[in-house]
Coordinates of C-alpha atoms and ligand atoms in Angstrom, one line a residue:
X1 CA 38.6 -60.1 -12.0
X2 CA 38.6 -56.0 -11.0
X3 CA 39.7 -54.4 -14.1
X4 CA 40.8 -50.8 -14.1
X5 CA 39.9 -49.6 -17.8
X6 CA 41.2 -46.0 -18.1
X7 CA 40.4 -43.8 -21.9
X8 CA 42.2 -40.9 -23.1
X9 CA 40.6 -38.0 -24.7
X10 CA 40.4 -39.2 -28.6
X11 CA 39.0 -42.1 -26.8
X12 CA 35.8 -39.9 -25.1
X13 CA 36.4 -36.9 -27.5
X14 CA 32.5 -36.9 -28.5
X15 CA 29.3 -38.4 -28.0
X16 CA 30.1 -41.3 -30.3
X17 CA 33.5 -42.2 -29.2
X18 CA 31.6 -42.2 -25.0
X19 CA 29.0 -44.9 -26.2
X20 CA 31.8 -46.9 -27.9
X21 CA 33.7 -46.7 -24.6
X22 CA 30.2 -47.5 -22.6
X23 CA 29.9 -50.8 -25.2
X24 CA 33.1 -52.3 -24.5
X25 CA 32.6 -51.4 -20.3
X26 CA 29.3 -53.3 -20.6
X27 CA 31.0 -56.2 -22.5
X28 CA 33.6 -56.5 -20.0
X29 CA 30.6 -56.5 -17.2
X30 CA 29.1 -58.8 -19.2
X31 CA 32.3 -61.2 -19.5
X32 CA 31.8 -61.2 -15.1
X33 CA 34.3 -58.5 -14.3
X34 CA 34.0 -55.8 -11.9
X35 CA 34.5 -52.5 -13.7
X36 CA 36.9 -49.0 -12.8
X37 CA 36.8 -46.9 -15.4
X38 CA 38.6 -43.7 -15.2
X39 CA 38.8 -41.2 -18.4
X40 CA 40.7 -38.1 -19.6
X41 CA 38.7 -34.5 -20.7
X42 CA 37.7 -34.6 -24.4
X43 CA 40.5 -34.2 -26.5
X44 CA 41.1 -30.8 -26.7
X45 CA 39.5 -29.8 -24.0
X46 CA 42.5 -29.2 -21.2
X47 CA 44.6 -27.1 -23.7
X48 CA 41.0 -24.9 -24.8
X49 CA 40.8 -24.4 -21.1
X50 CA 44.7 -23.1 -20.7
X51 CA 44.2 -21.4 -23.5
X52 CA 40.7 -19.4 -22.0
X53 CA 42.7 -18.9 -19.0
X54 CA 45.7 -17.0 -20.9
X55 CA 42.8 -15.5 -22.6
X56 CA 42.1 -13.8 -18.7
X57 CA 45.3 -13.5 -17.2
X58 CA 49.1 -13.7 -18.2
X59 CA 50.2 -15.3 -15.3
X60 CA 47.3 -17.0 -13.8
X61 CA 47.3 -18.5 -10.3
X62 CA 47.9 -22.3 -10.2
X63 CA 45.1 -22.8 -7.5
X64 CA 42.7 -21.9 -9.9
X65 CA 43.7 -23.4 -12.8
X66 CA 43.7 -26.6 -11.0
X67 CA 40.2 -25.9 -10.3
X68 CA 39.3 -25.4 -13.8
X69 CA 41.5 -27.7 -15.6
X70 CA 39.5 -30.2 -13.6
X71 CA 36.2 -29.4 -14.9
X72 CA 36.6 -31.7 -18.2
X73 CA 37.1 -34.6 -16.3
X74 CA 34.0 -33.8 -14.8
X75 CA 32.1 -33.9 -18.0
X76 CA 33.3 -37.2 -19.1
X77 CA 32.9 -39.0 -16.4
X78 CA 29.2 -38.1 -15.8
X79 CA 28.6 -38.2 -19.3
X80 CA 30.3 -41.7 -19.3
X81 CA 28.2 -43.3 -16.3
X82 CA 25.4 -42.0 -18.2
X83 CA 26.1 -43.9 -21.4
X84 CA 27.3 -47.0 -19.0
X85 CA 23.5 -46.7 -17.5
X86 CA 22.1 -46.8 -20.8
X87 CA 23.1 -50.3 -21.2
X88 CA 20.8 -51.6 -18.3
X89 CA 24.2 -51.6 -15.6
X90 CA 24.2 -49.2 -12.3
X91 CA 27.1 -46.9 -12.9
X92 CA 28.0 -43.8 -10.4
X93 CA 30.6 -40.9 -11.5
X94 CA 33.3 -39.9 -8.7
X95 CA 35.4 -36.7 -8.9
X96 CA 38.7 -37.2 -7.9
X97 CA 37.6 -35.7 -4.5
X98 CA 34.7 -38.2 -3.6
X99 CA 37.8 -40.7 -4.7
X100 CA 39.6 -39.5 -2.0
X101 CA 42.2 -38.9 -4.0
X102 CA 44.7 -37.0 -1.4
X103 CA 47.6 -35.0 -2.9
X104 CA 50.4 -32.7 -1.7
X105 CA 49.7 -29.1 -3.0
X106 CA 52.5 -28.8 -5.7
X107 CA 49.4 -27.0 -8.1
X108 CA 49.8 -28.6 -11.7
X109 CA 52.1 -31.2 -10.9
X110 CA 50.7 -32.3 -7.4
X111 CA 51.6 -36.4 -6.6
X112 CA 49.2 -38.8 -4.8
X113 CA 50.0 -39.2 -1.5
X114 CA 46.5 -41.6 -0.7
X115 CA 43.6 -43.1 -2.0
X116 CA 41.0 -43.9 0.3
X117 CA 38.4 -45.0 -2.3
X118 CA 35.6 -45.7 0.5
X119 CA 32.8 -44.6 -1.7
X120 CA 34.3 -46.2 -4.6
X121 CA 34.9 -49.4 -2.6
X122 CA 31.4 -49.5 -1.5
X123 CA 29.7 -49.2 -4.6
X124 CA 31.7 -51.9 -6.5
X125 CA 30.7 -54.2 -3.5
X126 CA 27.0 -53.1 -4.6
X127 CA 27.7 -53.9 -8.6
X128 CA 28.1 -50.4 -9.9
X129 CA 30.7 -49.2 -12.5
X130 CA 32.4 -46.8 -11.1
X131 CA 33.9 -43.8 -13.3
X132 CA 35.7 -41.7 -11.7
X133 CA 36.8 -38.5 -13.3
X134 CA 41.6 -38.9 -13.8
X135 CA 44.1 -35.9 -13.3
X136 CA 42.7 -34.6 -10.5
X137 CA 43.0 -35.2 -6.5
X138 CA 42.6 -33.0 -3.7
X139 CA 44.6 -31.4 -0.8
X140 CA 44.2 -32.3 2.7
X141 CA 43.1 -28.6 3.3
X142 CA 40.6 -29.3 0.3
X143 CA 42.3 -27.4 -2.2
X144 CA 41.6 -29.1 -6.1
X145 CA 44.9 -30.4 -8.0
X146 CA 45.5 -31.5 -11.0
X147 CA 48.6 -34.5 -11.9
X148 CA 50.9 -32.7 -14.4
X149 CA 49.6 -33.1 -18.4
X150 CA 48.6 -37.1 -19.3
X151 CA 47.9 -37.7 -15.3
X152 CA 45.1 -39.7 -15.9
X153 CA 47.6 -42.4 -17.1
X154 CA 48.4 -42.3 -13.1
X155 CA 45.2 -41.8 -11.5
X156 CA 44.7 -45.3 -13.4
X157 CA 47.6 -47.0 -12.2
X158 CA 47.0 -45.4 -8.6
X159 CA 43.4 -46.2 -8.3
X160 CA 44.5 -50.0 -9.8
X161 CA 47.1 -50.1 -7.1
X162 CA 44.7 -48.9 -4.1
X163 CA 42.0 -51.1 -5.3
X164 CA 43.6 -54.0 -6.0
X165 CA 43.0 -54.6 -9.4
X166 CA 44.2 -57.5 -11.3
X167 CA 44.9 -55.3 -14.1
X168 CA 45.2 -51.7 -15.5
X169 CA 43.9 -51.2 -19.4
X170 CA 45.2 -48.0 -20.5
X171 CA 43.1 -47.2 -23.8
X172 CA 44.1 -45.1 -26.2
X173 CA 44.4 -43.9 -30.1
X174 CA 47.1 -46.5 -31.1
X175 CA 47.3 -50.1 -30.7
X176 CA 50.2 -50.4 -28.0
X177 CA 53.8 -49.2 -27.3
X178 CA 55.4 -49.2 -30.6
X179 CA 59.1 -48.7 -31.6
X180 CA 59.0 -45.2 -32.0
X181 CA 55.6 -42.5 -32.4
X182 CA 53.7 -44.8 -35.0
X183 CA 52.6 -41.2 -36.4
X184 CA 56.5 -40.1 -37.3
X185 CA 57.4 -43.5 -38.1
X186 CA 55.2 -45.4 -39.9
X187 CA 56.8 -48.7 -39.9
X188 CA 57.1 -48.5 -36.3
X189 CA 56.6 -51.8 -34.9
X190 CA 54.1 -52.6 -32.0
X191 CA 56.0 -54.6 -29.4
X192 CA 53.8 -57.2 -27.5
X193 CA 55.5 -56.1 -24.3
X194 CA 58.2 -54.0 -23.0
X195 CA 59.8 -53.8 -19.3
X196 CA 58.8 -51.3 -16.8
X197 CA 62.7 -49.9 -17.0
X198 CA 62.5 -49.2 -20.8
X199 CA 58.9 -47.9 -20.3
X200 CA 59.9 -45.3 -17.9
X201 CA 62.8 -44.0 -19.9
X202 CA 60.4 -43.8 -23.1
X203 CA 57.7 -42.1 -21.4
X204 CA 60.5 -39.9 -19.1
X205 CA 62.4 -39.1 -23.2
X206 CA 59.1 -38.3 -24.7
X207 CA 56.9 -40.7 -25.8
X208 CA 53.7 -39.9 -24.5
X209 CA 52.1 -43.4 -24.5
X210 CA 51.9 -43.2 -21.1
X211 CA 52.9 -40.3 -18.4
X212 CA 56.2 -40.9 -16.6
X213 CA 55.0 -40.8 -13.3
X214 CA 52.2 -43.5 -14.0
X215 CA 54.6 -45.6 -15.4
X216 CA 57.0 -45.1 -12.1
X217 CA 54.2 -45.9 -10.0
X218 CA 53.3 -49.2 -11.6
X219 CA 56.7 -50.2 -11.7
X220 CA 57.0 -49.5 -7.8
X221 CA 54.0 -51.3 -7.1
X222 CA 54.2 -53.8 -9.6
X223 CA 50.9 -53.1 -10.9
X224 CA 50.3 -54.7 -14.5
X225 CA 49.2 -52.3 -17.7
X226 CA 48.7 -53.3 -20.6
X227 CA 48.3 -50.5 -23.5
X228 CA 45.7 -51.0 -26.1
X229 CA 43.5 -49.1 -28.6
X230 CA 39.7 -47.9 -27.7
X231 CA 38.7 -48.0 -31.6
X232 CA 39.2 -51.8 -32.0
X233 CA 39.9 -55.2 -30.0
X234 CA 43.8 -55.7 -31.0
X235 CA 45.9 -57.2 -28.4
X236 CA 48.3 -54.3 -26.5
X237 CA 51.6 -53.8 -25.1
X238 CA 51.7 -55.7 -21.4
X239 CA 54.0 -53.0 -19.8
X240 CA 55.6 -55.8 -17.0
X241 CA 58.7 -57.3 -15.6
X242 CA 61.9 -57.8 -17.2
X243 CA 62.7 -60.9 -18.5
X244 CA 65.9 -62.7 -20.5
X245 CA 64.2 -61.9 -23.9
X246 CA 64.2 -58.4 -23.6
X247 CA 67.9 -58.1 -23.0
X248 CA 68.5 -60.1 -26.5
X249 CA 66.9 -56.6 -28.1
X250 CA 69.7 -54.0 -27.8
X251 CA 67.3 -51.0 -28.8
X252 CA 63.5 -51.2 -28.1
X253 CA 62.4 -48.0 -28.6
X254 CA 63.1 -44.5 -30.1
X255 CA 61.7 -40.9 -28.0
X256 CA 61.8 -37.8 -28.7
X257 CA 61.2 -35.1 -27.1
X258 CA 60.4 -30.9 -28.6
X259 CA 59.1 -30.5 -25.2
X260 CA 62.7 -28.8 -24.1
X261 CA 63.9 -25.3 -24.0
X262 CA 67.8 -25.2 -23.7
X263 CA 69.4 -22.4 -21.8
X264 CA 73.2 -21.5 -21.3
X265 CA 74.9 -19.3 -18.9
X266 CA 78.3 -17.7 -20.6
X267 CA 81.3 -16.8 -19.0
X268 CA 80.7 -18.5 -15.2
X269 CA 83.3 -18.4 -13.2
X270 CA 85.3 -21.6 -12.7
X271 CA 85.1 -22.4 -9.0
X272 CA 83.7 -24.6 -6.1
X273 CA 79.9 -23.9 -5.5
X274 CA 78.7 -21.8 -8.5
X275 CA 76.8 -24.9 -10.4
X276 CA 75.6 -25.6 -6.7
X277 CA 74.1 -21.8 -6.1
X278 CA 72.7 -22.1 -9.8
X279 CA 70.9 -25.5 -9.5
X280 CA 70.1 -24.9 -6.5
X281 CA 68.2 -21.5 -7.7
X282 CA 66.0 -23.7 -9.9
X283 CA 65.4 -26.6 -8.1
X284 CA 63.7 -24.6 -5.2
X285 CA 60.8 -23.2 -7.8
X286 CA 60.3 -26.7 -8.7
X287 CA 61.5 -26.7 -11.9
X288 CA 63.3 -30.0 -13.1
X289 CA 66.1 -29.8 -14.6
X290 CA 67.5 -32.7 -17.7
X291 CA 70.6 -32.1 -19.5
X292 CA 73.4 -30.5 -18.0
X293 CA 76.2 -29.9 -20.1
X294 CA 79.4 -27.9 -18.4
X295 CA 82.6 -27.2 -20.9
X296 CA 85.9 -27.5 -19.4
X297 CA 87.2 -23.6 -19.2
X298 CA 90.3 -22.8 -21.9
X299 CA 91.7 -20.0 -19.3
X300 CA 91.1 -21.9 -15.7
X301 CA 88.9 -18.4 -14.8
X302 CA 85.5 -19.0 -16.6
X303 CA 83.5 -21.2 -18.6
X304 CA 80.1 -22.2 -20.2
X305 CA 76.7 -24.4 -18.6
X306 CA 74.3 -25.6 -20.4
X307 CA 71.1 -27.1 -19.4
X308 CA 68.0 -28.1 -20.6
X309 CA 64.3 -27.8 -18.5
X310 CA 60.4 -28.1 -19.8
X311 CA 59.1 -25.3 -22.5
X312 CA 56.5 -24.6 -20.1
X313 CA 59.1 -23.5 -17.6
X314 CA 61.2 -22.1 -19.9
X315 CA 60.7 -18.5 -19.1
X316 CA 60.4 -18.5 -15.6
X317 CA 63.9 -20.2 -15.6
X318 CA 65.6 -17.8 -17.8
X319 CA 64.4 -15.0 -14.7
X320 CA 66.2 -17.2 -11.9
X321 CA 69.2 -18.0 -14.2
X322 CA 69.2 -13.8 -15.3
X323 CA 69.5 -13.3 -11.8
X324 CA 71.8 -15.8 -10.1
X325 CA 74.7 -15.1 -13.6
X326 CA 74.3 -11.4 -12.2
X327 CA 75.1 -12.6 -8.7
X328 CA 77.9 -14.6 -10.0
X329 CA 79.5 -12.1 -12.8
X330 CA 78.5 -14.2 -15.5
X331 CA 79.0 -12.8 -18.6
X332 CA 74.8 -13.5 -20.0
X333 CA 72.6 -16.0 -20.2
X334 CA 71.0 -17.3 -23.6
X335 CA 67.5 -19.2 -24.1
X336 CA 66.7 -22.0 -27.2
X337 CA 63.5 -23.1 -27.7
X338 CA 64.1 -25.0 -31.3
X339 CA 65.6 -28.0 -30.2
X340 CA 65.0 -31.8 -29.7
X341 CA 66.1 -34.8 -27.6
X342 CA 66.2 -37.9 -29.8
X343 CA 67.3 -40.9 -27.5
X344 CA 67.4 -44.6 -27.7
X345 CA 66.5 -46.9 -25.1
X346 CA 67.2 -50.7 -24.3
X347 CA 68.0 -52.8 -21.4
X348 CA 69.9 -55.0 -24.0
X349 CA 72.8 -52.0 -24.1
X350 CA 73.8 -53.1 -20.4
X351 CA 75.8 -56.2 -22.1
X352 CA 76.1 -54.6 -26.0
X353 CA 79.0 -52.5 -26.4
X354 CA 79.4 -49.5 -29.2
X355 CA 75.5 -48.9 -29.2
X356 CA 76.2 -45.3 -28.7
X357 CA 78.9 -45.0 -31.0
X358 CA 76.4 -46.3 -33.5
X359 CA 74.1 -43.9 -32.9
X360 CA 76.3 -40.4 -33.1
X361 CA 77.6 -41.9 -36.7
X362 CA 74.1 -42.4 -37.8
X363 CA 73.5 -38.7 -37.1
X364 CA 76.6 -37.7 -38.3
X365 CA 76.2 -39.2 -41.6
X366 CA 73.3 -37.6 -42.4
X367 CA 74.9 -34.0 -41.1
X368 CA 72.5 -33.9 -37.3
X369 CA 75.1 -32.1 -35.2
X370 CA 74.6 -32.9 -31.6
X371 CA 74.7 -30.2 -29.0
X372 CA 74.6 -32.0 -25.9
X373 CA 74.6 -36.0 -24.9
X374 CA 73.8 -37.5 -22.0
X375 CA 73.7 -41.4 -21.0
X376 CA 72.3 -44.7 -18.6
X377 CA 72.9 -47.5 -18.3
X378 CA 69.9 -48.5 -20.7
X379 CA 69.6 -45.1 -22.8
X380 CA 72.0 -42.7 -24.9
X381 CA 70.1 -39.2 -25.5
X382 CA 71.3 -36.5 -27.8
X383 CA 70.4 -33.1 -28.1
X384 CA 69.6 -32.3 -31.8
X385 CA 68.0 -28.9 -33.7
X386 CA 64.2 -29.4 -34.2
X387 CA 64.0 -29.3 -37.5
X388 CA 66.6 -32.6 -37.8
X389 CA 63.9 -34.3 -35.6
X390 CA 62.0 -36.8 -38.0
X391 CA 64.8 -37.3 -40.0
X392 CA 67.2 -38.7 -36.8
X393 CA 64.2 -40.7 -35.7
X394 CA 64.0 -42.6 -38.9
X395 CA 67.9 -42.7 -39.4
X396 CA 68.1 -44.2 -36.0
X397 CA 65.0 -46.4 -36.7
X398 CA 66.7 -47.8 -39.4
X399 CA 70.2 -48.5 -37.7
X400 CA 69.1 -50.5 -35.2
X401 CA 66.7 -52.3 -37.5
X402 CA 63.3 -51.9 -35.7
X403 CA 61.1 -51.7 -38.9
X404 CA 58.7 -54.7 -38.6
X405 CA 58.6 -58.0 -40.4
Ligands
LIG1 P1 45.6 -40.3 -24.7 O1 44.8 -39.1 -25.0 O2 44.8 -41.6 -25.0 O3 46.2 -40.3 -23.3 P2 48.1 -39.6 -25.8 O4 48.0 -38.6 -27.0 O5 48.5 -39.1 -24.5 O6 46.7 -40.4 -25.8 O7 49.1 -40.8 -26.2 C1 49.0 -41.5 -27.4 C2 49.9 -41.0 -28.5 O8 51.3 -41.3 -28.1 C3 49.8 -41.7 -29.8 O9 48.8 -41.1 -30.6 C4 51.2 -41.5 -30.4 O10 51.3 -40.5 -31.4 C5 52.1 -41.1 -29.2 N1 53.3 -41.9 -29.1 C6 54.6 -41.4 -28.9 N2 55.5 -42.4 -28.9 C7 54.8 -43.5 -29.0 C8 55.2 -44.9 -29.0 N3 56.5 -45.3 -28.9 N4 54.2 -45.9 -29.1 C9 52.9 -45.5 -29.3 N5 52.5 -44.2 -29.3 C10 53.4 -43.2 -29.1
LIG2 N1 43.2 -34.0 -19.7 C1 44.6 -34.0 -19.1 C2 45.6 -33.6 -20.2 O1 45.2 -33.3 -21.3 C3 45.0 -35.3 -18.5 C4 45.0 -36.5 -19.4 O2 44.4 -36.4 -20.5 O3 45.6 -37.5 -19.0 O4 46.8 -33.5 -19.9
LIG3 MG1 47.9 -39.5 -22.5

């Protein structure tokens, strides 16, 4: 079996926690598997590197933070084949590069558009581990990029994809996918596995288990993951298929999100066009946009949007939405950082009616006001103030009774 192990960076975050990861790659080598490993900077180490960088420059160009932020992956993995060479097996540390690793040129958020994996190919053929450094690829005029924060979660499920793994192990500080963040809700229950759907709208709502995009690329390519925890040998969460038992469950999970900035334009004028020239605005820096919330004007002549985007690009779209309202003869334009998205996700609430109705009384009751909602066919977000956060999740948690046994 090809197995494509990848570790996060509380799973290489020092000397200690590398030679634990280097035991459990020789044990698999051992059991007669052929070994990918692919790991994350220390933990810590991508945000001290922002953080230097902000240090320099306010506004620092994305070409070269790419180029740094993809030094820590660099460490790990050579520090990795190292420890992997101390147990007597041949191991040999590929940069994202010498992966071949080709991505468009969308700096700090680039996607994969190829993997050639020659070299990597090669040496498995020849018995090596190969540990090749996640989160980073490379333009086709050779420029470094980096996968958007948590891409090593889809340099895994690429690499497992273009290899032709049998399986992708994503290990990290928690046993699996549980009902909601085990670390807000402690009797959070680990589910043995969960559908690729439900997966993707965890990960998309907030749950960091796994990156978004890693989880939309094993669901295109059917590529099977299974999340598990470095620091012992419990059994995961098989991310897979759907099948007829999950659509008994009418809530799997709970995500939320602090991740959002909310920011709403006052006094638009109500006609044709003027959400299209706003949108429109934003989309073309590349900014994605979640929430949109627009209220029906009183008066016919103007009216409110609302909207929500990333924190990180929070300030850069409050510039292009200051300037488009002044085009338009909007009245201002007013930013929120202190808010959450608290959603609930299940592919059961395709045949369970009133799941959503359940949920806004559950936050009513306990006085949550909700400032925006939006909906799928297997989800039902609200937009809540921060500091209500914990307290919805384990409202919520308890409504839908997904405490364990
Ligand atoms: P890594 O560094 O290994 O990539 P991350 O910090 O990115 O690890 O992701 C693991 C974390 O995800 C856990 O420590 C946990 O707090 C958080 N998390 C959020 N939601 C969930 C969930 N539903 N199930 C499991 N973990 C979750
Ligand atoms: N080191 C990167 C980050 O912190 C990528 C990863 O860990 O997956 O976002
Ligand atoms: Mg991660």
């Amino acid at each position: 079996m090809l197995v494509v192990q990848k570790y996060g960076g509380t799973s290489v975050a020092n000397v200690e926690r590398i030679k634990a990861v280097a035991q459990r790659v020789a044990r698999t080598v051992k059991e007669g598997h052929k070994v990918v490993v692919v790991v994350s900077a220390m933990a810590g180490e991508t945000d001290k590197l922002i953080n230097l960088a902000h240090q320099i420059s306010s506004n620092p160009s994305e070409r070269e933070m790419d180029l740094l932020l993809s030094s820590g992956e660099r460490v790990t993995s050579a520090l990795t084949a190292m420890a992997i060479e101390g147990h007597g097996y041949k191991a040999i540390a590929l940069t994202g590069r010498q992966m071949g690793i080709i991505t468009d040129a969308v700096h700090t958020k680039a996607k994969i558009e190829k993997i050639t994996g020659e070299k990597a190919k090669k040496a498995l053929g020849d018995n090596y581990v190969v540990v090749i450094a996640g989160f980073q690829g490379i333009t086709e005029t050779e420029d470094v990029t980096t996968l958007g924060r948590g891409g090593s979660d889809l340099s895994a499920v690429a690499i497992a994809h273009a290899l032709n793994a049998d399986l992708c192990e994503i290990y990290t500080d928690v046993d699996g996918v549980y009902t909601a963040d085990p670390r807000i809700v402690p009797e959070a229950k680990k589910l043995d596995k969960i559908s690729y759907e439900e997966m993707l709208e965890l990960a998309s709502l907030g749950s960091k288990v796994l990156q978004t995009r890693s989880v939309e690329f094993a669901m295109k390519y059917g590529v099977p993951v299974v999340v598990r925890s470095s620091f012992n040998d419990n059994p995961g969460t098989l991310v897979t298929k759907e099948d007829e038992d999950m659509e008994k469950v009418v809530v799997s999970g709970i995500a939320h999100d602090t991740n959002q900035a909310k920011i709403t334009v006052m006094g638009v004028p109500d006609r044709p066009g003027i959400a299209a020239r706003l949108f429109k605005g934003i989309a073309d820096a590349n900014i994605v946009v979640d929430m949109i919330v627009q209220n029906i004007s009183s008066d016919g002549k103007a009216t409110d949007i609302s909207f929500t985007v990333p924190k990180t690009d929070s300030k850069k779209t409050l510039k292009i939405t200051e300037d488009i309202a002044r085009e338009l003869g909007a009245k201002g334009v007013d930013l929120r950082e202190d808010i959450s998205k608290i959603s609930i996700v299940g592919v059961g609430m395709r045949t369970h009616s009133g799941v959503a109705a359940q949920m806004f009384d559950t936050l009513a009751r306990h006085g949550v006001n909700i400032m925006a909602i939006s909906t799928s066919e297997i989800k039902v977000s609200c937009l809540i103030d921060t500091k209500y956060t914990e307290l919805a999740i384990r409202v919520l948690h308890e409504t839908f009774q997904l405490a364990g046994a």
